[in-house]
C-alpha cells in the first residue's frame, strides 16, 4: 500500500465522510502513487475563502453547560486547525467535511456587522452579553484580511452593548483601541485559550495558532490596558496536557488573568474518527493510552453528548483533573474575580446616540 505523507500545517489528516451525504469522496492509493511517480501534488493544501449570506448573525444558545446565552460567528470553519475542536461537526451542515474541509474551506459572513446592528437595535431586544466565537475563532487568520470582527466591535461600542470574546490568536491586540474604550464602561471581557506551555505540544494540537509566548503576552497586554481576561485551559486532554494544569494556571495568573476555566476533551460526532487518525500519526507511542483515558472520562466512549457530563466528564481521571483545577484557583486566583458585564447602558443608545430627552 502506498504510504501517505503527513499534511503539514494542518490538524486533521483526512476528510471524513459527511453524515448528511449519501455519496462520499476518497483519495485512492493508486492515484497518490501516480502523483508521487509523476512529481505532482495530489493536494494543493490551500485555504479557500467562500462568501456566504446568512439572514441572521446572533444565535440563542440553549445548551445548559455552555457559559453563554447568545453567540455570533463571523466565520464558519477555522484555519487554526485544532484537532480536538468541537465546532468541526458544524461544517457538515454547510455541505463540507469536518476534517480538512473545516480548516481549508472558510465561510465568510461579510454582512455580519449590518446584521448585528439590526439585531441589537430591535425595540424588543434587552441587552445581554453576546459572545463572539461561540463556535469558531473570530480572530483566525481570515480576520487579518476581512476585518469583520473589528467592524462588529465598532458596532458594540457605538451602541454601548456588552460583548464577550473567545480567541487563541494574538491578532486581538490589533483592536486594543476599541477594547479599551469598551472596557471603560465594563462592556467587554476576553477569554484567551491556552492549552499548553510547550510549543511542541501546541504545534501538533493547534498547528496554525499563535505561539504560547504570544498568547501569554496577549493576556499581559490586555490586562495592563484594563481589559479583563479569563483564560480557558481547554480542553484538558489526559496524558497530553493534563500534567500542565498548575504551571499553566501560574503563568496566566502572573500575566494578569483574573480567572481560569477548563473543560475535558470530548470527541463528539466525526471528531472521534479525525482525532483517532491524527493521534496514531502524530503521537503513535501514546495513542492507545490517550484514547483509553479519554474513554475513561466519558463512560467508555469517545463520543460524549450528555448534558452536564460532556464538558466535565466523570470517573477517577476526570476527578483528578477537576481537583487540580480547584487547587490552581486556590493557589493563584484566590483574590481575583472577573467583573460582570454592564447591561444597563445600551437602551438609550439604540438610535446610535444618547437620548437627550
Short mmCIF file of the C-alpha atoms (twelve columns), coordinates in Angstrom:
data_MODEL
# 
_entry.id   MODEL 
# 
loop_
_atom_site.group_PDB 
_atom_site.id 
_atom_site.type_symbol 
_atom_site.label_atom_id 
_atom_site.label_alt_id 
_atom_site.label_comp_id 
_atom_site.label_asym_id 
_atom_site.label_seq_id 
_atom_site.Cartn_x 
_atom_site.Cartn_y 
_atom_site.Cartn_z 
_atom_site.pdbx_PDB_model_num 
ATOM 1   C CA . UNK A 1   0.000   0.000  0.000   1 
ATOM 2   C CA . UNK A 2   1.234   3.500  -0.843  1 
ATOM 3   C CA . UNK A 3   2.343   5.375  2.271   1 
ATOM 4   C CA . UNK A 4   0.529   8.698  2.676   1 
ATOM 5   C CA . UNK A 5   2.644   11.642 3.814   1 
ATOM 6   C CA . UNK A 6   1.734   13.896 6.737   1 
ATOM 7   C CA . UNK A 7   -0.103  17.046 5.664   1 
ATOM 8   C CA . UNK A 8   1.990   19.777 7.235   1 
ATOM 9   C CA . UNK A 9   0.388   22.793 8.857   1 
ATOM 10  C CA . UNK A 10  -2.954  21.061 9.315   1 
ATOM 11  C CA . UNK A 11  -4.557  19.352 12.271  1 
ATOM 12  C CA . UNK A 12  -6.826  16.845 10.529  1 
ATOM 13  C CA . UNK A 13  -5.050  14.464 8.169   1 
ATOM 14  C CA . UNK A 14  -8.092  13.439 6.164   1 
ATOM 15  C CA . UNK A 15  -11.568 14.397 5.075   1 
ATOM 16  C CA . UNK A 16  -14.086 12.151 6.799   1 
ATOM 17  C CA . UNK A 17  -17.487 11.291 5.388   1 
ATOM 18  C CA . UNK A 18  -20.241 13.885 5.805   1 
ATOM 19  C CA . UNK A 19  -23.079 12.086 7.606   1 
ATOM 20  C CA . UNK A 20  -25.672 14.085 5.655   1 
ATOM 21  C CA . UNK A 21  -24.379 12.908 2.257   1 
ATOM 22  C CA . UNK A 22  -25.224 9.595  0.632   1 
ATOM 23  C CA . UNK A 23  -22.092 9.665  -1.518  1 
ATOM 24  C CA . UNK A 24  -18.505 10.025 -0.312  1 
ATOM 25  C CA . UNK A 25  -15.175 11.073 -1.823  1 
ATOM 26  C CA . UNK A 26  -11.795 9.483  -1.178  1 
ATOM 27  C CA . UNK A 27  -8.252  9.649  -2.493  1 
ATOM 28  C CA . UNK A 28  -7.212  6.201  -3.670  1 
ATOM 29  C CA . UNK A 29  -3.746  4.854  -3.064  1 
ATOM 30  C CA . UNK A 30  -3.155  4.222  -6.774  1 
ATOM 31  C CA . UNK A 31  -3.872  7.900  -7.511  1 
ATOM 32  C CA . UNK A 32  -1.468  9.038  -4.785  1 
ATOM 33  C CA . UNK A 33  1.201   6.655  -6.078  1 
ATOM 34  C CA . UNK A 34  0.746   8.000  -9.610  1 
ATOM 35  C CA . UNK A 35  1.143   11.597 -8.379  1 
ATOM 36  C CA . UNK A 36  4.316   10.657 -6.487  1 
ATOM 37  C CA . UNK A 37  5.856   8.990  -9.540  1 
ATOM 38  C CA . UNK A 38  4.947   11.941 -11.783 1 
ATOM 39  C CA . UNK A 39  6.193   14.507 -9.293  1 
ATOM 40  C CA . UNK A 40  2.749   16.067 -8.985  1 
ATOM 41  C CA . UNK A 41  0.923   17.239 -5.892  1 
ATOM 42  C CA . UNK A 42  -2.246  15.295 -5.153  1 
ATOM 43  C CA . UNK A 43  -3.458  18.010 -2.807  1 
ATOM 44  C CA . UNK A 44  -2.572  21.709 -3.054  1 
ATOM 45  C CA . UNK A 45  -3.451  22.173 0.650   1 
ATOM 46  C CA . UNK A 46  -4.706  25.724 0.069   1 
ATOM 47  C CA . UNK A 47  -7.260  27.664 2.087   1 
ATOM 48  C CA . UNK A 48  -10.310 28.951 0.215   1 
ATOM 49  C CA . UNK A 49  -12.435 31.856 1.474   1 
ATOM 50  C CA . UNK A 50  -16.058 31.451 0.443   1 
ATOM 51  C CA . UNK A 51  -18.616 34.272 0.998   1 
ATOM 52  C CA . UNK A 52  -21.997 33.320 2.465   1 
ATOM 53  C CA . UNK A 53  -25.022 35.491 3.159   1 
ATOM 54  C CA . UNK A 54  -26.998 34.408 6.240   1 
ATOM 55  C CA . UNK A 55  -30.143 36.314 7.222   1 
ATOM 56  C CA . UNK A 56  -29.215 36.444 10.917  1 
ATOM 57  C CA . UNK A 57  -25.946 36.506 12.862  1 
ATOM 58  C CA . UNK A 58  -26.861 36.250 16.575  1 
ATOM 59  C CA . UNK A 59  -27.728 32.778 17.871  1 
ATOM 60  C CA . UNK A 60  -29.500 31.881 21.095  1 
ATOM 61  C CA . UNK A 61  -27.532 29.195 22.938  1 
ATOM 62  C CA . UNK A 62  -29.760 26.596 24.585  1 
ATOM 63  C CA . UNK A 63  -27.085 24.248 25.923  1 
ATOM 64  C CA . UNK A 64  -27.213 24.179 29.744  1 
ATOM 65  C CA . UNK A 65  -23.460 23.581 30.146  1 
ATOM 66  C CA . UNK A 66  -22.073 26.362 27.948  1 
ATOM 67  C CA . UNK A 67  -21.413 29.642 29.726  1 
ATOM 68  C CA . UNK A 68  -23.166 31.927 27.254  1 
ATOM 69  C CA . UNK A 69  -26.726 32.765 26.248  1 
ATOM 70  C CA . UNK A 70  -26.074 34.407 22.862  1 
ATOM 71  C CA . UNK A 71  -23.254 33.962 20.373  1 
ATOM 72  C CA . UNK A 72  -22.248 35.057 16.901  1 
ATOM 73  C CA . UNK A 73  -19.728 33.744 14.389  1 
ATOM 74  C CA . UNK A 74  -18.297 35.858 11.593  1 
ATOM 75  C CA . UNK A 75  -16.583 32.828 10.085  1 
ATOM 76  C CA . UNK A 76  -17.556 29.162 9.699   1 
ATOM 77  C CA . UNK A 77  -14.671 26.746 9.637   1 
ATOM 78  C CA . UNK A 78  -11.355 27.696 11.213  1 
ATOM 79  C CA . UNK A 79  -7.864  27.699 9.762   1 
ATOM 80  C CA . UNK A 80  -6.285  27.271 13.207  1 
ATOM 81  C CA . UNK A 81  -6.748  23.525 12.678  1 
ATOM 82  C CA . UNK A 82  -7.130  22.485 16.327  1 
ATOM 83  C CA . UNK A 83  -7.512  18.732 16.122  1 
ATOM 84  C CA . UNK A 84  -9.946  18.480 19.049  1 
ATOM 85  C CA . UNK A 85  -12.281 21.338 18.026  1 
ATOM 86  C CA . UNK A 86  -15.926 20.601 18.808  1 
ATOM 87  C CA . UNK A 87  -17.004 23.022 16.050  1 
ATOM 88  C CA . UNK A 88  -15.769 20.698 13.303  1 
ATOM 89  C CA . UNK A 89  -19.113 18.917 13.184  1 
ATOM 90  C CA . UNK A 90  -20.930 22.147 12.302  1 
ATOM 91  C CA . UNK A 91  -19.143 22.245 8.938   1 
ATOM 92  C CA . UNK A 92  -21.203 19.264 7.828   1 
ATOM 93  C CA . UNK A 93  -24.322 21.445 7.881   1 
ATOM 94  C CA . UNK A 94  -22.712 23.599 5.198   1 
ATOM 95  C CA . UNK A 95  -22.004 20.581 2.988   1 
ATOM 96  C CA . UNK A 96  -18.345 20.089 3.891   1 
ATOM 97  C CA . UNK A 97  -16.289 17.550 5.806   1 
ATOM 98  C CA . UNK A 98  -15.437 18.026 9.483   1 
ATOM 99  C CA . UNK A 99  -11.849 17.072 8.638   1 
ATOM 100 C CA . UNK A 100 -9.592  19.031 6.293   1 
ATOM 101 C CA . UNK A 101 -12.512 20.981 4.804   1 
ATOM 102 C CA . UNK A 102 -13.116 22.581 8.204   1 
ATOM 103 C CA . UNK A 103 -9.603  24.076 8.058   1 
ATOM 104 C CA . UNK A 104 -9.448  24.865 4.343   1 
ATOM 105 C CA . UNK A 105 -12.973 25.956 3.365   1 
ATOM 106 C CA . UNK A 106 -13.625 29.084 5.404   1 
ATOM 107 C CA . UNK A 107 -17.046 30.696 5.028   1 
ATOM 108 C CA . UNK A 108 -17.008 34.484 5.307   1 
ATOM 109 C CA . UNK A 109 -20.010 36.488 6.559   1 
ATOM 110 C CA . UNK A 110 -19.249 39.993 5.313   1 
ATOM 111 C CA . UNK A 111 -22.698 41.270 6.298   1 
ATOM 112 C CA . UNK A 112 -22.174 40.366 9.974   1 
ATOM 113 C CA . UNK A 113 -21.772 43.987 11.190  1 
ATOM 114 C CA . UNK A 114 -25.024 45.106 9.492   1 
ATOM 115 C CA . UNK A 115 -26.893 42.057 10.795  1 
ATOM 116 C CA . UNK A 116 -25.576 42.668 14.306  1 
ATOM 117 C CA . UNK A 117 -26.566 46.328 14.213  1 
ATOM 118 C CA . UNK A 118 -30.093 45.473 13.085  1 
ATOM 119 C CA . UNK A 119 -30.386 42.852 15.835  1 
ATOM 120 C CA . UNK A 120 -29.347 44.990 18.802  1 
ATOM 121 C CA . UNK A 121 -31.444 47.960 17.586  1 
ATOM 122 C CA . UNK A 122 -34.675 45.970 17.811  1 
ATOM 123 C CA . UNK A 123 -37.147 47.534 20.230  1 
ATOM 124 C CA . UNK A 124 -37.799 44.154 21.829  1 
ATOM 125 C CA . UNK A 125 -34.111 43.420 22.478  1 
ATOM 126 C CA . UNK A 126 -32.902 43.739 26.034  1 
ATOM 127 C CA . UNK A 127 -29.126 43.973 26.279  1 
ATOM 128 C CA . UNK A 128 -27.347 40.767 27.247  1 
ATOM 129 C CA . UNK A 129 -23.718 39.783 26.528  1 
ATOM 130 C CA . UNK A 130 -23.212 38.404 23.028  1 
ATOM 131 C CA . UNK A 131 -20.136 36.207 22.691  1 
ATOM 132 C CA . UNK A 132 -18.044 36.345 19.539  1 
ATOM 133 C CA . UNK A 133 -16.582 32.930 18.699  1 
ATOM 134 C CA . UNK A 134 -19.151 30.688 20.289  1 
ATOM 135 C CA . UNK A 135 -18.224 28.255 17.526  1 
ATOM 136 C CA . UNK A 136 -15.168 29.332 15.501  1 
ATOM 137 C CA . UNK A 137 -12.418 31.836 16.332  1 
ATOM 138 C CA . UNK A 138 -13.264 35.432 15.395  1 
ATOM 139 C CA . UNK A 139 -9.522  36.258 15.189  1 
ATOM 140 C CA . UNK A 140 -8.480  33.358 12.978  1 
ATOM 141 C CA . UNK A 141 -6.191  34.212 10.002  1 
ATOM 142 C CA . UNK A 142 -9.146  35.288 7.817   1 
ATOM 143 C CA . UNK A 143 -9.771  38.243 10.153  1 
ATOM 144 C CA . UNK A 144 -6.461  39.831 9.152   1 
ATOM 145 C CA . UNK A 145 -7.802  40.097 5.604   1 
ATOM 146 C CA . UNK A 146 -11.508 40.785 6.131   1 
ATOM 147 C CA . UNK A 147 -11.594 42.752 9.441   1 
ATOM 148 C CA . UNK A 148 -15.186 41.684 10.154  1 
ATOM 149 C CA . UNK A 149 -14.553 41.225 13.877  1 
ATOM 150 C CA . UNK A 150 -13.215 44.774 14.192  1 
ATOM 151 C CA . UNK A 151 -16.287 46.134 12.398  1 
ATOM 152 C CA . UNK A 152 -18.537 44.240 14.811  1 
ATOM 153 C CA . UNK A 153 -16.626 45.632 17.791  1 
ATOM 154 C CA . UNK A 154 -17.259 49.115 16.411  1 
ATOM 155 C CA . UNK A 155 -20.985 48.325 16.409  1 
ATOM 156 C CA . UNK A 156 -20.859 47.147 20.029  1 
ATOM 157 C CA . UNK A 157 -19.032 50.329 21.010  1 
ATOM 158 C CA . UNK A 158 -21.412 52.606 19.098  1 
ATOM 159 C CA . UNK A 159 -24.436 51.132 20.863  1 
ATOM 160 C CA . UNK A 160 -22.770 50.617 24.267  1 
ATOM 161 C CA . UNK A 161 -23.578 46.902 24.140  1 
ATOM 162 C CA . UNK A 162 -21.748 44.214 26.162  1 
ATOM 163 C CA . UNK A 163 -19.646 41.677 24.260  1 
ATOM 164 C CA . UNK A 164 -17.557 38.642 25.150  1 
ATOM 165 C CA . UNK A 165 -14.690 37.346 23.019  1 
ATOM 166 C CA . UNK A 166 -13.138 33.870 22.819  1 
ATOM 167 C CA . UNK A 167 -9.879  33.532 20.902  1 
ATOM 168 C CA . UNK A 168 -6.417  31.981 20.837  1 
ATOM 169 C CA . UNK A 169 -4.937  34.487 18.410  1 
ATOM 170 C CA . UNK A 170 -2.729  37.453 19.313  1 
ATOM 171 C CA . UNK A 171 -4.380  39.381 16.459  1 
ATOM 172 C CA . UNK A 172 -6.859  40.635 19.064  1 
ATOM 173 C CA . UNK A 173 -4.218  43.181 20.122  1 
ATOM 174 C CA . UNK A 174 -4.776  44.967 16.808  1 
ATOM 175 C CA . UNK A 175 -8.128  46.088 18.239  1 
ATOM 176 C CA . UNK A 176 -6.806  47.192 21.610  1 
ATOM 177 C CA . UNK A 177 -8.029  50.747 20.973  1 
ATOM 178 C CA . UNK A 178 -11.673 49.644 20.721  1 
ATOM 179 C CA . UNK A 179 -11.337 47.122 23.545  1 
ATOM 180 C CA . UNK A 180 -10.026 49.815 25.884  1 
ATOM 181 C CA . UNK A 181 -12.998 52.062 25.097  1 
ATOM 182 C CA . UNK A 182 -15.418 49.202 25.748  1 
ATOM 183 C CA . UNK A 183 -13.607 48.303 28.965  1 
ATOM 184 C CA . UNK A 184 -14.030 51.838 30.333  1 
ATOM 185 C CA . UNK A 185 -17.760 51.099 30.649  1 
ATOM 186 C CA . UNK A 186 -17.278 47.434 31.578  1 
ATOM 187 C CA . UNK A 187 -18.676 46.299 28.222  1 
ATOM 188 C CA . UNK A 188 -16.098 43.661 27.236  1 
ATOM 189 C CA . UNK A 189 -14.452 40.529 28.592  1 
ATOM 190 C CA . UNK A 190 -11.901 38.390 26.783  1 
ATOM 191 C CA . UNK A 191 -11.348 34.649 27.030  1 
ATOM 192 C CA . UNK A 192 -7.926  33.535 25.804  1 
ATOM 193 C CA . UNK A 193 -7.495  29.811 25.144  1 
ATOM 194 C CA . UNK A 194 -4.175  28.311 26.282  1 
ATOM 195 C CA . UNK A 195 -3.810  24.528 26.187  1 
ATOM 196 C CA . UNK A 196 -0.103  24.057 26.858  1 
ATOM 197 C CA . UNK A 197 3.148   25.831 27.744  1 
ATOM 198 C CA . UNK A 198 5.031   23.567 25.331  1 
ATOM 199 C CA . UNK A 199 5.487   24.793 21.769  1 
ATOM 200 C CA . UNK A 200 5.930   21.195 20.610  1 
ATOM 201 C CA . UNK A 201 2.533   20.272 22.024  1 
ATOM 202 C CA . UNK A 202 0.952   23.470 20.717  1 
ATOM 203 C CA . UNK A 203 2.203   22.869 17.181  1 
ATOM 204 C CA . UNK A 204 0.770   19.365 16.904  1 
ATOM 205 C CA . UNK A 205 -2.540  20.172 18.637  1 
ATOM 206 C CA . UNK A 206 -3.152  23.621 17.125  1 
ATOM 207 C CA . UNK A 207 -0.897  23.989 14.065  1 
ATOM 208 C CA . UNK A 208 -1.888  27.487 12.887  1 
ATOM 209 C CA . UNK A 209 -2.493  29.261 16.172  1 
ATOM 210 C CA . UNK A 210 -0.424  31.963 17.875  1 
ATOM 211 C CA . UNK A 211 2.579   30.719 19.826  1 
ATOM 212 C CA . UNK A 212 2.304   30.260 23.581  1 
ATOM 213 C CA . UNK A 213 4.699   33.184 24.104  1 
ATOM 214 C CA . UNK A 214 2.444   35.456 22.050  1 
ATOM 215 C CA . UNK A 215 -0.669  34.293 23.868  1 
ATOM 216 C CA . UNK A 216 0.830   34.975 27.289  1 
ATOM 217 C CA . UNK A 217 1.932   38.382 26.021  1 
ATOM 218 C CA . UNK A 218 -1.639  38.973 24.824  1 
ATOM 219 C CA . UNK A 219 -3.015  38.192 28.287  1 
ATOM 220 C CA . UNK A 220 -0.480  40.592 29.782  1 
ATOM 221 C CA . UNK A 221 -1.128  43.413 27.314  1 
ATOM 222 C CA . UNK A 222 -4.915  43.221 27.628  1 
ATOM 223 C CA . UNK A 223 -4.728  43.091 31.422  1 
ATOM 224 C CA . UNK A 224 -2.350  46.041 31.618  1 
ATOM 225 C CA . UNK A 225 -4.755  48.087 29.499  1 
ATOM 226 C CA . UNK A 226 -7.760  47.388 31.706  1 
ATOM 227 C CA . UNK A 227 -9.378  44.650 29.620  1 
ATOM 228 C CA . UNK A 228 -10.457 41.762 31.890  1 
ATOM 229 C CA . UNK A 229 -9.143  38.353 30.805  1 
ATOM 230 C CA . UNK A 230 -10.256 34.847 31.659  1 
ATOM 231 C CA . UNK A 231 -8.052  32.013 30.392  1 
ATOM 232 C CA . UNK A 232 -9.602  28.843 29.029  1 
ATOM 233 C CA . UNK A 233 -7.409  25.866 29.895  1 
ATOM 234 C CA . UNK A 234 -9.405  23.922 27.394  1 
ATOM 235 C CA . UNK A 235 -9.608  21.246 26.530  1 
ATOM 236 C CA . UNK A 236 -7.635  19.223 29.031  1 
ATOM 237 C CA . UNK A 237 -6.543  16.016 27.296  1 
ATOM 238 C CA . UNK A 238 -5.316  13.209 29.569  1 
ATOM 239 C CA . UNK A 239 -1.625  12.353 29.056  1 
ATOM 240 C CA . UNK A 240 -1.153  15.249 26.610  1 
ATOM 241 C CA . UNK A 241 -1.618  18.432 28.647  1 
ATOM 242 C CA . UNK A 242 -3.216  17.259 31.909  1 
ATOM 243 C CA . UNK A 243 0.142   17.440 33.706  1 
ATOM 244 C CA . UNK A 244 0.431   21.159 32.856  1 
ATOM 245 C CA . UNK A 245 -2.624  22.449 34.735  1 
ATOM 246 C CA . UNK A 246 -0.781  24.010 37.681  1 
ATOM 247 C CA . UNK A 247 2.104   25.565 35.683  1 
ATOM 248 C CA . UNK A 248 -0.358  26.924 33.105  1 
ATOM 249 C CA . UNK A 249 -2.515  28.439 35.847  1 
ATOM 250 C CA . UNK A 250 0.514   30.107 37.465  1 
ATOM 251 C CA . UNK A 251 1.760   31.500 34.155  1 
ATOM 252 C CA . UNK A 252 -1.564  33.059 33.167  1 
ATOM 253 C CA . UNK A 253 -2.119  34.447 36.666  1 
ATOM 254 C CA . UNK A 254 1.334   36.040 36.569  1 
ATOM 255 C CA . UNK A 255 0.402   37.546 33.182  1 
ATOM 256 C CA . UNK A 256 -2.661  39.205 34.720  1 
ATOM 257 C CA . UNK A 257 -5.557  36.839 34.051  1 
ATOM 258 C CA . UNK A 258 -8.394  37.221 36.550  1 
ATOM 259 C CA . UNK A 259 -9.742  33.676 36.339  1 
ATOM 260 C CA . UNK A 260 -9.438  30.309 34.612  1 
ATOM 261 C CA . UNK A 261 -11.940 27.816 33.250  1 
ATOM 262 C CA . UNK A 262 -11.484 24.328 31.856  1 
ATOM 263 C CA . UNK A 263 -13.210 21.509 30.021  1 
ATOM 264 C CA . UNK A 264 -12.253 17.886 29.449  1 
ATOM 265 C CA . UNK A 265 -11.869 16.926 25.812  1 
ATOM 266 C CA . UNK A 266 -14.847 15.253 24.175  1 
ATOM 267 C CA . UNK A 267 -14.664 13.773 20.695  1 
ATOM 268 C CA . UNK A 268 -18.255 14.006 19.542  1 
ATOM 269 C CA . UNK A 269 -19.569 13.107 16.088  1 
ATOM 270 C CA . UNK A 270 -16.932 12.924 13.356  1 
ATOM 271 C CA . UNK A 271 -14.211 14.285 15.670  1 
ATOM 272 C CA . UNK A 272 -13.599 10.864 17.212  1 
ATOM 273 C CA . UNK A 273 -12.526 9.450  13.853  1 
ATOM 274 C CA . UNK A 274 -10.481 12.553 12.978  1 
ATOM 275 C CA . UNK A 275 -8.701  12.633 16.342  1 
ATOM 276 C CA . UNK A 276 -8.011  8.876  16.330  1 
ATOM 277 C CA . UNK A 277 -6.483  9.028  12.835  1 
ATOM 278 C CA . UNK A 278 -4.398  12.048 13.878  1 
ATOM 279 C CA . UNK A 279 -3.024  10.670 17.150  1 
ATOM 280 C CA . UNK A 280 -1.809  7.418  15.581  1 
ATOM 281 C CA . UNK A 281 0.169   9.577  13.116  1 
ATOM 282 C CA . UNK A 282 1.287   12.396 15.442  1 
ATOM 283 C CA . UNK A 283 1.788   10.536 18.747  1 
ATOM 284 C CA . UNK A 284 1.845   6.813  17.931  1 
ATOM 285 C CA . UNK A 285 3.758   5.877  21.090  1 
ATOM 286 C CA . UNK A 286 0.946   7.047  23.387  1 
ATOM 287 C CA . UNK A 287 -2.096  6.860  21.123  1 
ATOM 288 C CA . UNK A 288 -3.698  3.880  22.897  1 
ATOM 289 C CA . UNK A 289 -3.101  5.347  26.346  1 
ATOM 290 C CA . UNK A 290 -4.608  8.737  25.471  1 
ATOM 291 C CA . UNK A 291 -7.658  7.274  23.754  1 
ATOM 292 C CA . UNK A 292 -8.368  4.883  26.636  1 
ATOM 293 C CA . UNK A 293 -8.023  7.660  29.210  1 
ATOM 294 C CA . UNK A 294 -10.421 9.878  27.252  1 
ATOM 295 C CA . UNK A 295 -12.865 6.966  27.176  1 
ATOM 296 C CA . UNK A 296 -12.408 6.594  30.933  1 
ATOM 297 C CA . UNK A 297 -13.641 10.180 31.346  1 
ATOM 298 C CA . UNK A 298 -16.784 9.568  29.281  1 
ATOM 299 C CA . UNK A 299 -18.282 6.274  30.312  1 
ATOM 300 C CA . UNK A 300 -16.173 4.152  27.968  1 
ATOM 301 C CA . UNK A 301 -16.780 6.139  24.782  1 
ATOM 302 C CA . UNK A 302 -15.043 8.908  22.836  1 
ATOM 303 C CA . UNK A 303 -18.368 10.394 21.769  1 
ATOM 304 C CA . UNK A 304 -19.921 12.157 24.754  1 
ATOM 305 C CA . UNK A 305 -23.146 14.116 24.290  1 
ATOM 306 C CA . UNK A 306 -24.849 14.032 27.707  1 
ATOM 307 C CA . UNK A 307 -25.605 17.496 29.058  1 
ATOM 308 C CA . UNK A 308 -23.893 18.060 32.377  1 
ATOM 309 C CA . UNK A 309 -21.252 15.413 31.633  1 
ATOM 310 C CA . UNK A 310 -19.988 16.111 28.129  1 
ATOM 311 C CA . UNK A 311 -17.794 19.061 29.148  1 
ATOM 312 C CA . UNK A 312 -16.735 17.869 32.610  1 
ATOM 313 C CA . UNK A 313 -16.502 14.108 32.260  1 
ATOM 314 C CA . UNK A 314 -16.729 11.597 35.098  1 
ATOM 315 C CA . UNK A 315 -14.621 8.905  36.742  1 
ATOM 316 C CA . UNK A 316 -11.286 8.958  38.525  1 
ATOM 317 C CA . UNK A 317 -9.228  10.678 35.814  1 
ATOM 318 C CA . UNK A 318 -11.809 13.438 35.416  1 
ATOM 319 C CA . UNK A 319 -11.880 13.889 39.195  1 
ATOM 320 C CA . UNK A 320 -8.095  14.252 39.306  1 
ATOM 321 C CA . UNK A 321 -8.293  16.953 36.630  1 
ATOM 322 C CA . UNK A 322 -11.059 18.846 38.461  1 
ATOM 323 C CA . UNK A 323 -9.135  18.637 41.742  1 
ATOM 324 C CA . UNK A 324 -6.025  20.097 40.096  1 
ATOM 325 C CA . UNK A 325 -8.017  22.996 38.640  1 
ATOM 326 C CA . UNK A 326 -9.612  23.630 42.038  1 
ATOM 327 C CA . UNK A 327 -6.153  23.680 43.624  1 
ATOM 328 C CA . UNK A 328 -4.896  26.032 40.898  1 
ATOM 329 C CA . UNK A 329 -7.691  28.502 41.661  1 
ATOM 330 C CA . UNK A 330 -6.887  28.425 45.375  1 
ATOM 331 C CA . UNK A 331 -3.161  28.955 44.772  1 
ATOM 332 C CA . UNK A 332 -3.198  31.557 42.008  1 
ATOM 333 C CA . UNK A 333 -6.654  33.193 41.800  1 
ATOM 334 C CA . UNK A 334 -7.838  33.422 45.405  1 
ATOM 335 C CA . UNK A 335 -8.062  37.223 45.404  1 
ATOM 336 C CA . UNK A 336 -9.160  37.618 41.779  1 
ATOM 337 C CA . UNK A 337 -12.600 37.778 40.113  1 
ATOM 338 C CA . UNK A 338 -13.929 38.543 36.644  1 
ATOM 339 C CA . UNK A 339 -16.313 41.532 36.615  1 
ATOM 340 C CA . UNK A 340 -19.859 41.123 35.297  1 
ATOM 341 C CA . UNK A 341 -20.536 42.956 32.062  1 
ATOM 342 C CA . UNK A 342 -22.670 46.090 32.090  1 
ATOM 343 C CA . UNK A 343 -26.113 45.588 30.515  1 
ATOM 344 C CA . UNK A 344 -27.577 48.920 31.652  1 
ATOM 345 C CA . UNK A 345 -26.061 51.340 29.117  1 
ATOM 346 C CA . UNK A 346 -27.399 50.023 25.822  1 
ATOM 347 C CA . UNK A 347 -31.079 51.026 25.856  1 
ATOM 348 C CA . UNK A 348 -30.600 54.816 25.473  1 
ATOM 349 C CA . UNK A 349 -28.136 54.226 22.616  1 
ATOM 350 C CA . UNK A 350 -30.400 52.157 20.354  1 
ATOM 351 C CA . UNK A 351 -30.685 55.029 17.897  1 
ATOM 352 C CA . UNK A 352 -26.891 55.373 17.856  1 
ATOM 353 C CA . UNK A 353 -26.615 58.315 20.194  1 
ATOM 354 C CA . UNK A 354 -27.519 59.192 23.769  1 
ATOM 355 C CA . UNK A 355 -31.072 60.470 24.019  1 
ATOM 356 C CA . UNK A 356 -31.304 63.981 25.490  1 
ATOM 357 C CA . UNK A 357 -34.961 63.754 26.491  1 
# 
